Amino acid sequence: MNKKGAGSCRARYINVDKTETLVLNEIRNHILVPDKLSELAKEVEKELDNASEEYSDELKSVEREITDVNKRLESHFEFIESSRVLPQDLGSRIHELSQRKDKLGMRKK
């Protein structure tokens, strides 16, 4: 049932060189023309602008989160320094916030 080699496919042979030449000529004649290239360049520019804007928005969001985490950490440390709470009481929360800050830092890169 699983034949290989000559006789395994009943489709006619297609000359690869002729087919590649035909495809490349069609691309040159219909796509690689000044009007189409200009249109393509505009589309690429739009896509890059959108990607840049999305990246910028994501970066701002990450920076806001990092600022928030830093404020929370500072608040926890001030609490500990003022002796209003024992370090072990906030240790796990400080650890969680530090891990969150590290993850945000990785996203920022």
PDB file of N, CA and C in Angstrom:
ATOM      1  N   MET A   1       0.818  -1.192   0.000  1.00  0.00           N
ATOM      2  CA  MET A   1       0.000   0.000   0.000  1.00  0.00           C
ATOM      3  C   MET A   1       0.863   1.258   0.000  1.00  0.00           C
ATOM      4  N   ASN A   2       1.959   1.260   0.754  1.00  0.00           N
ATOM      5  CA  ASN A   2       2.847   2.417   0.831  1.00  0.00           C
ATOM      6  C   ASN A   2       4.004   2.259  -0.143  1.00  0.00           C
ATOM      7  N   LYS A   3       3.731   2.480  -1.397  1.00  0.00           N
ATOM      8  CA  LYS A   3       4.786   2.369  -2.403  1.00  0.00           C
ATOM      9  C   LYS A   3       5.706   3.568  -2.334  1.00  0.00           C
ATOM     10  N   LYS A   4       6.956   3.341  -2.689  1.00  0.00           N
ATOM     11  CA  LYS A   4       7.926   4.425  -2.775  1.00  0.00           C
ATOM     12  C   LYS A   4       8.629   4.316  -4.111  1.00  0.00           C
ATOM     13  N   GLY A   5       9.143   5.437  -4.574  1.00  0.00           N
ATOM     14  CA  GLY A   5       9.898   5.422  -5.815  1.00  0.00           C
ATOM     15  C   GLY A   5       8.995   5.533  -7.028  1.00  0.00           C
ATOM     16  N   ALA A   6       9.544   5.155  -8.183  1.00  0.00           N
ATOM     17  CA  ALA A   6       8.801   5.255  -9.441  1.00  0.00           C
ATOM     18  C   ALA A   6       7.527   4.430  -9.350  1.00  0.00           C
ATOM     19  N   GLY A   7       6.459   4.995  -9.819  1.00  0.00           N
ATOM     20  CA  GLY A   7       5.185   4.299  -9.823  1.00  0.00           C
ATOM     21  C   GLY A   7       4.363   4.501  -8.573  1.00  0.00           C
ATOM     22  N   SER A   8       4.894   5.188  -7.593  1.00  0.00           N
ATOM     23  CA  SER A   8       4.145   5.394  -6.353  1.00  0.00           C
ATOM     24  C   SER A   8       3.133   6.525  -6.473  1.00  0.00           C
ATOM     25  N   CYS A   9       3.356   7.420  -7.407  1.00  0.00           N
ATOM     26  CA  CYS A   9       2.447   8.557  -7.596  1.00  0.00           C
ATOM     27  C   CYS A   9       2.065   8.609  -9.069  1.00  0.00           C
ATOM     28  N   ARG A  10       0.785   8.743  -9.333  1.00  0.00           N
ATOM     29  CA  ARG A  10       0.319   8.739 -10.716  1.00  0.00           C
ATOM     30  C   ARG A  10       0.286  10.134 -11.329  1.00  0.00           C
ATOM     31  N   ALA A  11       0.627  11.166 -10.536  1.00  0.00           N
ATOM     32  CA  ALA A  11       0.645  12.534 -11.068  1.00  0.00           C
ATOM     33  C   ALA A  11       1.820  12.678 -12.023  1.00  0.00           C
ATOM     34  N   ARG A  12       1.657  13.567 -12.975  1.00  0.00           N
ATOM     35  CA  ARG A  12       2.739  13.749 -13.945  1.00  0.00           C
ATOM     36  C   ARG A  12       3.871  14.532 -13.302  1.00  0.00           C
ATOM     37  N   TYR A  13       5.057  14.347 -13.836  1.00  0.00           N
ATOM     38  CA  TYR A  13       6.229  15.044 -13.334  1.00  0.00           C
ATOM     39  C   TYR A  13       6.165  16.515 -13.721  1.00  0.00           C
ATOM     40  N   ILE A  14       6.634  17.364 -12.818  1.00  0.00           N
ATOM     41  CA  ILE A  14       6.688  18.803 -13.083  1.00  0.00           C
ATOM     42  C   ILE A  14       8.144  19.220 -12.986  1.00  0.00           C
ATOM     43  N   ASN A  15       8.591  19.951 -13.977  1.00  0.00           N
ATOM     44  CA  ASN A  15       9.965  20.428 -14.001  1.00  0.00           C
ATOM     45  C   ASN A  15      10.124  21.525 -12.956  1.00  0.00           C
ATOM     46  N   VAL A  16      10.953  21.275 -11.966  1.00  0.00           N
ATOM     47  CA  VAL A  16      11.137  22.205 -10.856  1.00  0.00           C
ATOM     48  C   VAL A  16      11.717  23.530 -11.333  1.00  0.00           C
ATOM     49  N   ASP A  17      12.711  23.488 -12.184  1.00  0.00           N
ATOM     50  CA  ASP A  17      13.340  24.726 -12.659  1.00  0.00           C
ATOM     51  C   ASP A  17      12.344  25.615 -13.386  1.00  0.00           C
ATOM     52  N   LYS A  18      11.536  25.017 -14.259  1.00  0.00           N
ATOM     53  CA  LYS A  18      10.537  25.798 -15.001  1.00  0.00           C
ATOM     54  C   LYS A  18       9.485  26.370 -14.048  1.00  0.00           C
ATOM     55  N   THR A  19       9.063  25.556 -13.083  1.00  0.00           N
ATOM     56  CA  THR A  19       8.045  26.004 -12.125  1.00  0.00           C
ATOM     57  C   THR A  19       8.575  27.152 -11.272  1.00  0.00           C
ATOM     58  N   GLU A  20       9.793  27.026 -10.769  1.00  0.00           N
ATOM     59  CA  GLU A  20      10.381  28.100  -9.964  1.00  0.00           C
ATOM     60  C   GLU A  20      10.529  29.375 -10.775  1.00  0.00           C
ATOM     61  N   THR A  21      10.976  29.247 -12.011  1.00  0.00           N
ATOM     62  CA  THR A  21      11.127  30.415 -12.882  1.00  0.00           C
ATOM     63  C   THR A  21       9.777  31.075 -13.115  1.00  0.00           C
ATOM     64  N   LEU A  22       8.752  30.274 -13.375  1.00  0.00           N
ATOM     65  CA  LEU A  22       7.406  30.808 -13.596  1.00  0.00           C
ATOM     66  C   LEU A  22       6.906  31.561 -12.359  1.00  0.00           C
ATOM     67  N   VAL A  23       7.077  30.967 -11.196  1.00  0.00           N
ATOM     68  CA  VAL A  23       6.625  31.601  -9.948  1.00  0.00           C
ATOM     69  C   VAL A  23       7.388  32.896  -9.700  1.00  0.00           C
ATOM     70  N   LEU A  24       8.696  32.871  -9.859  1.00  0.00           N
ATOM     71  CA  LEU A  24       9.500  34.081  -9.638  1.00  0.00           C
ATOM     72  C   LEU A  24       9.138  35.188 -10.621  1.00  0.00           C
ATOM     73  N   ASN A  25       8.887  34.832 -11.869  1.00  0.00           N
ATOM     74  CA  ASN A  25       8.471  35.839 -12.857  1.00  0.00           C
ATOM     75  C   ASN A  25       7.132  36.455 -12.486  1.00  0.00           C
ATOM     76  N   GLU A  26       6.201  35.641 -12.018  1.00  0.00           N
ATOM     77  CA  GLU A  26       4.895  36.167 -11.609  1.00  0.00           C
ATOM     78  C   GLU A  26       5.043  37.106 -10.411  1.00  0.00           C
ATOM     79  N   ILE A  27       5.899  36.742  -9.478  1.00  0.00           N
ATOM     80  CA  ILE A  27       6.148  37.618  -8.324  1.00  0.00           C
ATOM     81  C   ILE A  27       6.742  38.937  -8.792  1.00  0.00           C
ATOM     82  N   ARG A  28       7.737  38.866  -9.670  1.00  0.00           N
ATOM     83  CA  ARG A  28       8.350  40.097 -10.198  1.00  0.00           C
ATOM     84  C   ARG A  28       7.335  40.960 -10.932  1.00  0.00           C
ATOM     85  N   ASN A  29       6.483  40.346 -11.732  1.00  0.00           N
ATOM     86  CA  ASN A  29       5.551  41.101 -12.574  1.00  0.00           C
ATOM     87  C   ASN A  29       4.341  41.646 -11.823  1.00  0.00           C
ATOM     88  N   HIS A  30       3.930  40.977 -10.755  1.00  0.00           N
ATOM     89  CA  HIS A  30       2.692  41.381 -10.081  1.00  0.00           C
ATOM     90  C   HIS A  30       2.888  41.925  -8.668  1.00  0.00           C
ATOM     91  N   ILE A  31       3.996  41.609  -8.052  1.00  0.00           N
ATOM     92  CA  ILE A  31       4.206  42.051  -6.670  1.00  0.00           C
ATOM     93  C   ILE A  31       5.355  43.040  -6.565  1.00  0.00           C
ATOM     94  N   LEU A  32       6.445  42.762  -7.223  1.00  0.00           N
ATOM     95  CA  LEU A  32       7.628  43.618  -7.107  1.00  0.00           C
ATOM     96  C   LEU A  32       7.599  44.761  -8.117  1.00  0.00           C
ATOM     97  N   VAL A  33       6.496  45.481  -8.124  1.00  0.00           N
ATOM     98  CA  VAL A  33       6.354  46.666  -8.978  1.00  0.00           C
ATOM     99  C   VAL A  33       6.246  47.875  -8.064  1.00  0.00           C
ATOM    100  N   PRO A  34       6.651  49.055  -8.544  1.00  0.00           N
ATOM    101  CA  PRO A  34       6.695  50.240  -7.668  1.00  0.00           C
ATOM    102  C   PRO A  34       5.421  50.490  -6.862  1.00  0.00           C
ATOM    103  N   ASP A  35       4.251  50.409  -7.495  1.00  0.00           N
ATOM    104  CA  ASP A  35       3.003  50.675  -6.761  1.00  0.00           C
ATOM    105  C   ASP A  35       2.790  49.670  -5.628  1.00  0.00           C
ATOM    106  N   LYS A  36       3.007  48.407  -5.931  1.00  0.00           N
ATOM    107  CA  LYS A  36       2.811  47.365  -4.916  1.00  0.00           C
ATOM    108  C   LYS A  36       3.864  47.461  -3.812  1.00  0.00           C
ATOM    109  N   LEU A  37       5.104  47.771  -4.189  1.00  0.00           N
ATOM    110  CA  LEU A  37       6.162  47.911  -3.186  1.00  0.00           C
ATOM    111  C   LEU A  37       5.887  49.084  -2.261  1.00  0.00           C
ATOM    112  N   SER A  38       5.379  50.167  -2.828  1.00  0.00           N
ATOM    113  CA  SER A  38       5.032  51.333  -2.017  1.00  0.00           C
ATOM    114  C   SER A  38       3.920  50.976  -1.034  1.00  0.00           C
ATOM    115  N   GLU A  39       2.920  50.266  -1.538  1.00  0.00           N
ATOM    116  CA  GLU A  39       1.804  49.833  -0.693  1.00  0.00           C
ATOM    117  C   GLU A  39       2.302  48.879   0.399  1.00  0.00           C
ATOM    118  N   LEU A  40       3.174  47.969   0.020  1.00  0.00           N
ATOM    119  CA  LEU A  40       3.743  47.024   0.975  1.00  0.00           C
ATOM    120  C   LEU A  40       4.555  47.749   2.047  1.00  0.00           C
ATOM    121  N   ALA A  41       5.339  48.738   1.635  1.00  0.00           N
ATOM    122  CA  ALA A  41       6.145  49.511   2.589  1.00  0.00           C
ATOM    123  C   ALA A  41       5.250  50.238   3.590  1.00  0.00           C
ATOM    124  N   LYS A  42       4.133  50.791   3.101  1.00  0.00           N
ATOM    125  CA  LYS A  42       3.196  51.484   3.995  1.00  0.00           C
ATOM    126  C   LYS A  42       2.589  50.513   5.003  1.00  0.00           C
ATOM    127  N   GLU A  43       2.230  49.321   4.541  1.00  0.00           N
ATOM    128  CA  GLU A  43       1.657  48.317   5.438  1.00  0.00           C
ATOM    129  C   GLU A  43       2.674  47.873   6.492  1.00  0.00           C
ATOM    130  N   VAL A  44       3.904  47.677   6.059  1.00  0.00           N
ATOM    131  CA  VAL A  44       4.959  47.286   6.999  1.00  0.00           C
ATOM    132  C   VAL A  44       5.170  48.391   8.027  1.00  0.00           C
ATOM    133  N   GLU A  45       5.161  49.639   7.575  1.00  0.00           N
ATOM    134  CA  GLU A  45       5.331  50.773   8.485  1.00  0.00           C
ATOM    135  C   GLU A  45       4.205  50.814   9.516  1.00  0.00           C
ATOM    136  N   LYS A  46       2.964  50.580   9.065  1.00  0.00           N
ATOM    137  CA  LYS A  46       1.824  50.553   9.991  1.00  0.00           C
ATOM    138  C   LYS A  46       2.002  49.447  11.036  1.00  0.00           C
ATOM    139  N   GLU A  47       2.387  48.270  10.567  1.00  0.00           N
ATOM    140  CA  GLU A  47       2.580  47.144  11.481  1.00  0.00           C
ATOM    141  C   GLU A  47       3.675  47.441  12.503  1.00  0.00           C
ATOM    142  N   LEU A  48       4.760  48.043  12.041  1.00  0.00           N
ATOM    143  CA  LEU A  48       5.849  48.392  12.959  1.00  0.00           C
ATOM    144  C   LEU A  48       5.406  49.448  13.963  1.00  0.00           C
ATOM    145  N   ASP A  49       4.624  50.437  13.505  1.00  0.00           N
ATOM    146  CA  ASP A  49       4.104  51.458  14.416  1.00  0.00           C
ATOM    147  C   ASP A  49       3.210  50.830  15.477  1.00  0.00           C
ATOM    148  N   ASN A  50       2.328  49.917  15.040  1.00  0.00           N
ATOM    149  CA  ASN A  50       1.438  49.245  15.988  1.00  0.00           C
ATOM    150  C   ASN A  50       2.229  48.416  16.993  1.00  0.00           C
ATOM    151  N   ALA A  51       3.215  47.686  16.501  1.00  0.00           N
ATOM    152  CA  ALA A  51       4.034  46.861  17.391  1.00  0.00           C
ATOM    153  C   ALA A  51       4.805  47.736  18.372  1.00  0.00           C
ATOM    154  N   SER A  52       5.316  48.855  17.884  1.00  0.00           N
ATOM    155  CA  SER A  52       6.064  49.773  18.740  1.00  0.00           C
ATOM    156  C   SER A  52       5.154  50.360  19.818  1.00  0.00           C
ATOM    157  N   GLU A  53       3.938  50.716  19.423  1.00  0.00           N
ATOM    158  CA  GLU A  53       2.980  51.280  20.378  1.00  0.00           C
ATOM    159  C   GLU A  53       2.601  50.237  21.433  1.00  0.00           C
ATOM    160  N   GLU A  54       2.366  49.001  20.999  1.00  0.00           N
ATOM    161  CA  GLU A  54       2.033  47.939  21.945  1.00  0.00           C
ATOM    162  C   GLU A  54       3.187  47.700  22.917  1.00  0.00           C
ATOM    163  N   TYR A  55       4.405  47.683  22.386  1.00  0.00           N
ATOM    164  CA  TYR A  55       5.577  47.479  23.231  1.00  0.00           C
ATOM    165  C   TYR A  55       5.705  48.621  24.235  1.00  0.00           C
ATOM    166  N   SER A  56       5.500  49.845  23.765  1.00  0.00           N
ATOM    167  CA  SER A  56       5.599  51.014  24.637  1.00  0.00           C
ATOM    168  C   SER A  56       4.554  50.945  25.751  1.00  0.00           C
ATOM    169  N   ASP A  57       3.326  50.566  25.394  1.00  0.00           N
ATOM    170  CA  ASP A  57       2.261  50.433  26.394  1.00  0.00           C
ATOM    171  C   ASP A  57       2.607  49.355  27.419  1.00  0.00           C
ATOM    172  N   GLU A  58       3.116  48.228  26.933  1.00  0.00           N
ATOM    173  CA  GLU A  58       3.498  47.134  27.829  1.00  0.00           C
ATOM    174  C   GLU A  58       4.621  47.571  28.761  1.00  0.00           C
ATOM    175  N   LEU A  59       5.599  48.284  28.208  1.00  0.00           N
ATOM    176  CA  LEU A  59       6.726  48.761  29.011  1.00  0.00           C
ATOM    177  C   LEU A  59       6.248  49.721  30.099  1.00  0.00           C
ATOM    178  N   LYS A  60       5.353  50.635  29.755  1.00  0.00           N
ATOM    179  CA  LYS A  60       4.811  51.574  30.743  1.00  0.00           C
ATOM    180  C   LYS A  60       4.064  50.828  31.840  1.00  0.00           C
ATOM    181  N   SER A  61       3.295  49.822  31.444  1.00  0.00           N
ATOM    182  CA  SER A  61       2.546  49.033  32.416  1.00  0.00           C
ATOM    183  C   SER A  61       3.491  48.314  33.377  1.00  0.00           C
ATOM    184  N   VAL A  62       4.531  47.717  32.846  1.00  0.00           N
ATOM    185  CA  VAL A  62       5.508  47.013  33.683  1.00  0.00           C
ATOM    186  C   VAL A  62       6.206  47.991  34.614  1.00  0.00           C
ATOM    187  N   GLU A  63       6.575  49.153  34.099  1.00  0.00           N
ATOM    188  CA  GLU A  63       7.244  50.152  34.941  1.00  0.00           C
ATOM    189  C   GLU A  63       6.331  50.632  36.064  1.00  0.00           C
ATOM    190  N   ARG A  64       5.029  50.797  35.773  1.00  0.00           N
ATOM    191  CA  ARG A  64       4.075  51.186  36.825  1.00  0.00           C
ATOM    192  C   ARG A  64       3.991  50.100  37.897  1.00  0.00           C
ATOM    193  N   GLU A  65       3.938  48.844  37.450  1.00  0.00           N
ATOM    194  CA  GLU A  65       3.868  47.742  38.409  1.00  0.00           C
ATOM    195  C   GLU A  65       5.134  47.669  39.263  1.00  0.00           C
ATOM    196  N   ILE A  66       6.284  47.882  38.644  1.00  0.00           N
ATOM    197  CA  ILE A  66       7.546  47.867  39.399  1.00  0.00           C
ATOM    198  C   ILE A  66       7.543  48.983  40.437  1.00  0.00           C
ATOM    199  N   THR A  67       7.080  50.164  40.060  1.00  0.00           N
ATOM    200  CA  THR A  67       6.990  51.287  40.996  1.00  0.00           C
ATOM    201  C   THR A  67       6.077  50.933  42.161  1.00  0.00           C
ATOM    202  N   ASP A  68       4.939  50.306  41.852  1.00  0.00           N
ATOM    203  CA  ASP A  68       3.995  49.903  42.894  1.00  0.00           C
ATOM    204  C   ASP A  68       4.629  48.880  43.838  1.00  0.00           C
ATOM    205  N   VAL A  69       5.309  47.901  43.281  1.00  0.00           N
ATOM    206  CA  VAL A  69       5.965  46.879  44.105  1.00  0.00           C
ATOM    207  C   VAL A  69       7.037  47.519  44.979  1.00  0.00           C
ATOM    208  N   ASN A  70       7.819  48.430  44.411  1.00  0.00           N
ATOM    209  CA  ASN A  70       8.853  49.117  45.199  1.00  0.00           C
ATOM    210  C   ASN A  70       8.241  49.893  46.360  1.00  0.00           C
ATOM    211  N   LYS A  71       7.120  50.565  46.119  1.00  0.00           N
ATOM    212  CA  LYS A  71       6.439  51.307  47.191  1.00  0.00           C
ATOM    213  C   LYS A  71       5.973  50.354  48.290  1.00  0.00           C
ATOM    214  N   ARG A  72       5.419  49.219  47.876  1.00  0.00           N
ATOM    215  CA  ARG A  72       4.944  48.249  48.862  1.00  0.00           C
ATOM    216  C   ARG A  72       6.107  47.692  49.685  1.00  0.00           C
ATOM    217  N   LEU A  73       7.202  47.374  49.003  1.00  0.00           N
ATOM    218  CA  LEU A  73       8.378  46.875  49.724  1.00  0.00           C
ATOM    219  C   LEU A  73       8.889  47.919  50.709  1.00  0.00           C
ATOM    220  N   GLU A  74       8.976  49.158  50.253  1.00  0.00           N
ATOM    221  CA  GLU A  74       9.441  50.249  51.120  1.00  0.00           C
ATOM    222  C   GLU A  74       8.533  50.385  52.341  1.00  0.00           C
ATOM    223  N   SER A  75       7.243  50.288  52.113  1.00  0.00           N
ATOM    224  CA  SER A  75       6.282  50.382  53.208  1.00  0.00           C
ATOM    225  C   SER A  75       6.494  49.254  54.220  1.00  0.00           C
ATOM    226  N   HIS A  76       6.710  48.049  53.712  1.00  0.00           N
ATOM    227  CA  HIS A  76       6.946  46.911  54.605  1.00  0.00           C
ATOM    228  C   HIS A  76       8.237  47.102  55.407  1.00  0.00           C
ATOM    229  N   PHE A  77       9.275  47.571  54.743  1.00  0.00           N
ATOM    230  CA  PHE A  77      10.549  47.794  55.440  1.00  0.00           C
ATOM    231  C   PHE A  77      10.411  48.896  56.497  1.00  0.00           C
ATOM    232  N   GLU A  78       9.663  49.942  56.182  1.00  0.00           N
ATOM    233  CA  GLU A  78       9.436  51.015  57.161  1.00  0.00           C
ATOM    234  C   GLU A  78       8.683  50.474  58.374  1.00  0.00           C
ATOM    235  N   PHE A  79       7.719  49.608  58.109  1.00  0.00           N
ATOM    236  CA  PHE A  79       6.967  48.982  59.194  1.00  0.00           C
ATOM    237  C   PHE A  79       7.902  48.205  60.111  1.00  0.00           C
ATOM    238  N   ILE A  80       8.797  47.441  59.509  1.00  0.00           N
ATOM    239  CA  ILE A  80       9.748  46.640  60.289  1.00  0.00           C
ATOM    240  C   ILE A  80      10.691  47.555  61.066  1.00  0.00           C
ATOM    241  N   GLU A  81      11.209  48.600  60.400  1.00  0.00           N
ATOM    242  CA  GLU A  81      12.153  49.516  61.042  1.00  0.00           C
ATOM    243  C   GLU A  81      11.520  50.269  62.202  1.00  0.00           C
ATOM    244  N   SER A  82      10.240  50.550  62.098  1.00  0.00           N
ATOM    245  CA  SER A  82       9.572  51.284  63.171  1.00  0.00           C
ATOM    246  C   SER A  82       9.168  50.358  64.321  1.00  0.00           C
ATOM    247  N   SER A  83       9.509  49.089  64.200  1.00  0.00           N
ATOM    248  CA  SER A  83       9.233  48.076  65.233  1.00  0.00           C
ATOM    249  C   SER A  83       7.751  47.876  65.482  1.00  0.00           C
ATOM    250  N   ARG A  84       6.932  48.236  64.512  1.00  0.00           N
ATOM    251  CA  ARG A  84       5.498  48.018  64.679  1.00  0.00           C
ATOM    252  C   ARG A  84       5.100  46.583  64.328  1.00  0.00           C
ATOM    253  N   VAL A  85       6.034  45.886  63.689  1.00  0.00           N
ATOM    254  CA  VAL A  85       5.750  44.509  63.304  1.00  0.00           C
ATOM    255  C   VAL A  85       7.075  43.744  63.272  1.00  0.00           C
ATOM    256  N   LEU A  86       7.016  42.466  63.500  1.00  0.00           N
ATOM    257  CA  LEU A  86       8.220  41.634  63.476  1.00  0.00           C
ATOM    258  C   LEU A  86       8.560  41.248  62.033  1.00  0.00           C
ATOM    259  N   PRO A  87       9.854  41.175  61.717  1.00  0.00           N
ATOM    260  CA  PRO A  87      10.267  40.831  60.347  1.00  0.00           C
ATOM    261  C   PRO A  87       9.652  39.532  59.840  1.00  0.00           C
ATOM    262  N   GLN A  88       9.564  38.519  60.710  1.00  0.00           N
ATOM    263  CA  GLN A  88       9.016  37.239  60.260  1.00  0.00           C
ATOM    264  C   GLN A  88       7.534  37.337  59.885  1.00  0.00           C
ATOM    265  N   ASP A  89       6.840  38.337  60.442  1.00  0.00           N
ATOM    266  CA  ASP A  89       5.428  38.510  60.108  1.00  0.00           C
ATOM    267  C   ASP A  89       5.244  38.983  58.665  1.00  0.00           C
ATOM    268  N   LEU A  90       6.208  39.707  58.154  1.00  0.00           N
ATOM    269  CA  LEU A  90       6.105  40.224  56.788  1.00  0.00           C
ATOM    270  C   LEU A  90       7.060  39.523  55.822  1.00  0.00           C
ATOM    271  N   GLY A  91       7.845  38.599  56.339  1.00  0.00           N
ATOM    272  CA  GLY A  91       8.853  37.935  55.513  1.00  0.00           C
ATOM    273  C   GLY A  91       8.304  37.308  54.248  1.00  0.00           C
ATOM    274  N   SER A  92       7.208  36.565  54.382  1.00  0.00           N
ATOM    275  CA  SER A  92       6.666  35.890  53.197  1.00  0.00           C
ATOM    276  C   SER A  92       6.126  36.903  52.186  1.00  0.00           C
ATOM    277  N   ARG A  93       5.518  37.965  52.689  1.00  0.00           N
ATOM    278  CA  ARG A  93       4.985  38.993  51.773  1.00  0.00           C
ATOM    279  C   ARG A  93       6.127  39.729  51.074  1.00  0.00           C
ATOM    280  N   ILE A  94       7.180  40.027  51.814  1.00  0.00           N
ATOM    281  CA  ILE A  94       8.344  40.687  51.210  1.00  0.00           C
ATOM    282  C   ILE A  94       8.951  39.774  50.146  1.00  0.00           C
ATOM    283  N   HIS A  95       9.018  38.490  50.449  1.00  0.00           N
ATOM    284  CA  HIS A  95       9.550  37.526  49.481  1.00  0.00           C
ATOM    285  C   HIS A  95       8.681  37.497  48.214  1.00  0.00           C
ATOM    286  N   GLU A  96       7.364  37.470  48.376  1.00  0.00           N
ATOM    287  CA  GLU A  96       6.443  37.474  47.230  1.00  0.00           C
ATOM    288  C   GLU A  96       6.633  38.729  46.385  1.00  0.00           C
ATOM    289  N   LEU A  97       6.725  39.874  47.049  1.00  0.00           N
ATOM    290  CA  LEU A  97       6.895  41.133  46.321  1.00  0.00           C
ATOM    291  C   LEU A  97       8.240  41.175  45.601  1.00  0.00           C
ATOM    292  N   SER A  98       9.268  40.652  46.237  1.00  0.00           N
ATOM    293  CA  SER A  98      10.589  40.616  45.597  1.00  0.00           C
ATOM    294  C   SER A  98      10.571  39.722  44.364  1.00  0.00           C
ATOM    295  N   GLN A  99       9.893  38.584  44.462  1.00  0.00           N
ATOM    296  CA  GLN A  99       9.772  37.698  43.304  1.00  0.00           C
ATOM    297  C   GLN A  99       8.988  38.379  42.183  1.00  0.00           C
ATOM    298  N   ARG A 100       7.922  39.070  42.541  1.00  0.00           N
ATOM    299  CA  ARG A 100       7.112  39.794  41.548  1.00  0.00           C
ATOM    300  C   ARG A 100       7.966  40.850  40.853  1.00  0.00           C
ATOM    301  N   LYS A 101       8.766  41.557  41.632  1.00  0.00           N
ATOM    302  CA  LYS A 101       9.646  42.588  41.071  1.00  0.00           C
ATOM    303  C   LYS A 101      10.643  41.963  40.096  1.00  0.00           C
ATOM    304  N   ASP A 102      11.210  40.811  40.452  1.00  0.00           N
ATOM    305  CA  ASP A 102      12.156  40.122  39.566  1.00  0.00           C
ATOM    306  C   ASP A 102      11.483  39.711  38.259  1.00  0.00           C
ATOM    307  N   LYS A 103      10.268  39.170  38.353  1.00  0.00           N
ATOM    308  CA  LYS A 103       9.536  38.762  37.149  1.00  0.00           C
ATOM    309  C   LYS A 103       9.227  39.960  36.262  1.00  0.00           C
ATOM    310  N   LEU A 104       8.833  41.065  36.876  1.00  0.00           N
ATOM    311  CA  LEU A 104       8.551  42.276  36.103  1.00  0.00           C
ATOM    312  C   LEU A 104       9.820  42.787  35.440  1.00  0.00           C
ATOM    313  N   GLY A 105      10.925  42.699  36.159  1.00  0.00           N
ATOM    314  CA  GLY A 105      12.203  43.115  35.583  1.00  0.00           C
ATOM    315  C   GLY A 105      12.566  42.290  34.357  1.00  0.00           C
ATOM    316  N   MET A 106      12.257  40.999  34.390  1.00  0.00           N
ATOM    317  CA  MET A 106      12.526  40.130  33.240  1.00  0.00           C
ATOM    318  C   MET A 106      11.631  40.504  32.064  1.00  0.00           C
ATOM    319  N   ARG A 107      10.375  40.856  32.327  1.00  0.00           N
ATOM    320  CA  ARG A 107       9.461  41.271  31.247  1.00  0.00           C
ATOM    321  C   ARG A 107       9.922  42.573  30.620  1.00  0.00           C
ATOM    322  N   LYS A 108      10.542  43.408  31.431  1.00  0.00           N
ATOM    323  CA  LYS A 108      10.985  44.718  30.952  1.00  0.00           C
ATOM    324  C   LYS A 108      12.111  44.576  29.941  1.00  0.00           C
ATOM    325  N   LYS A 109      12.911  43.533  30.083  1.00  0.00           N
ATOM    326  CA  LYS A 109      14.042  43.319  29.172  1.00  0.00           C
ATOM    327  C   LYS A 109      13.515  42.829  27.890  1.00  0.00           C
TER     328      LYS A 109
END
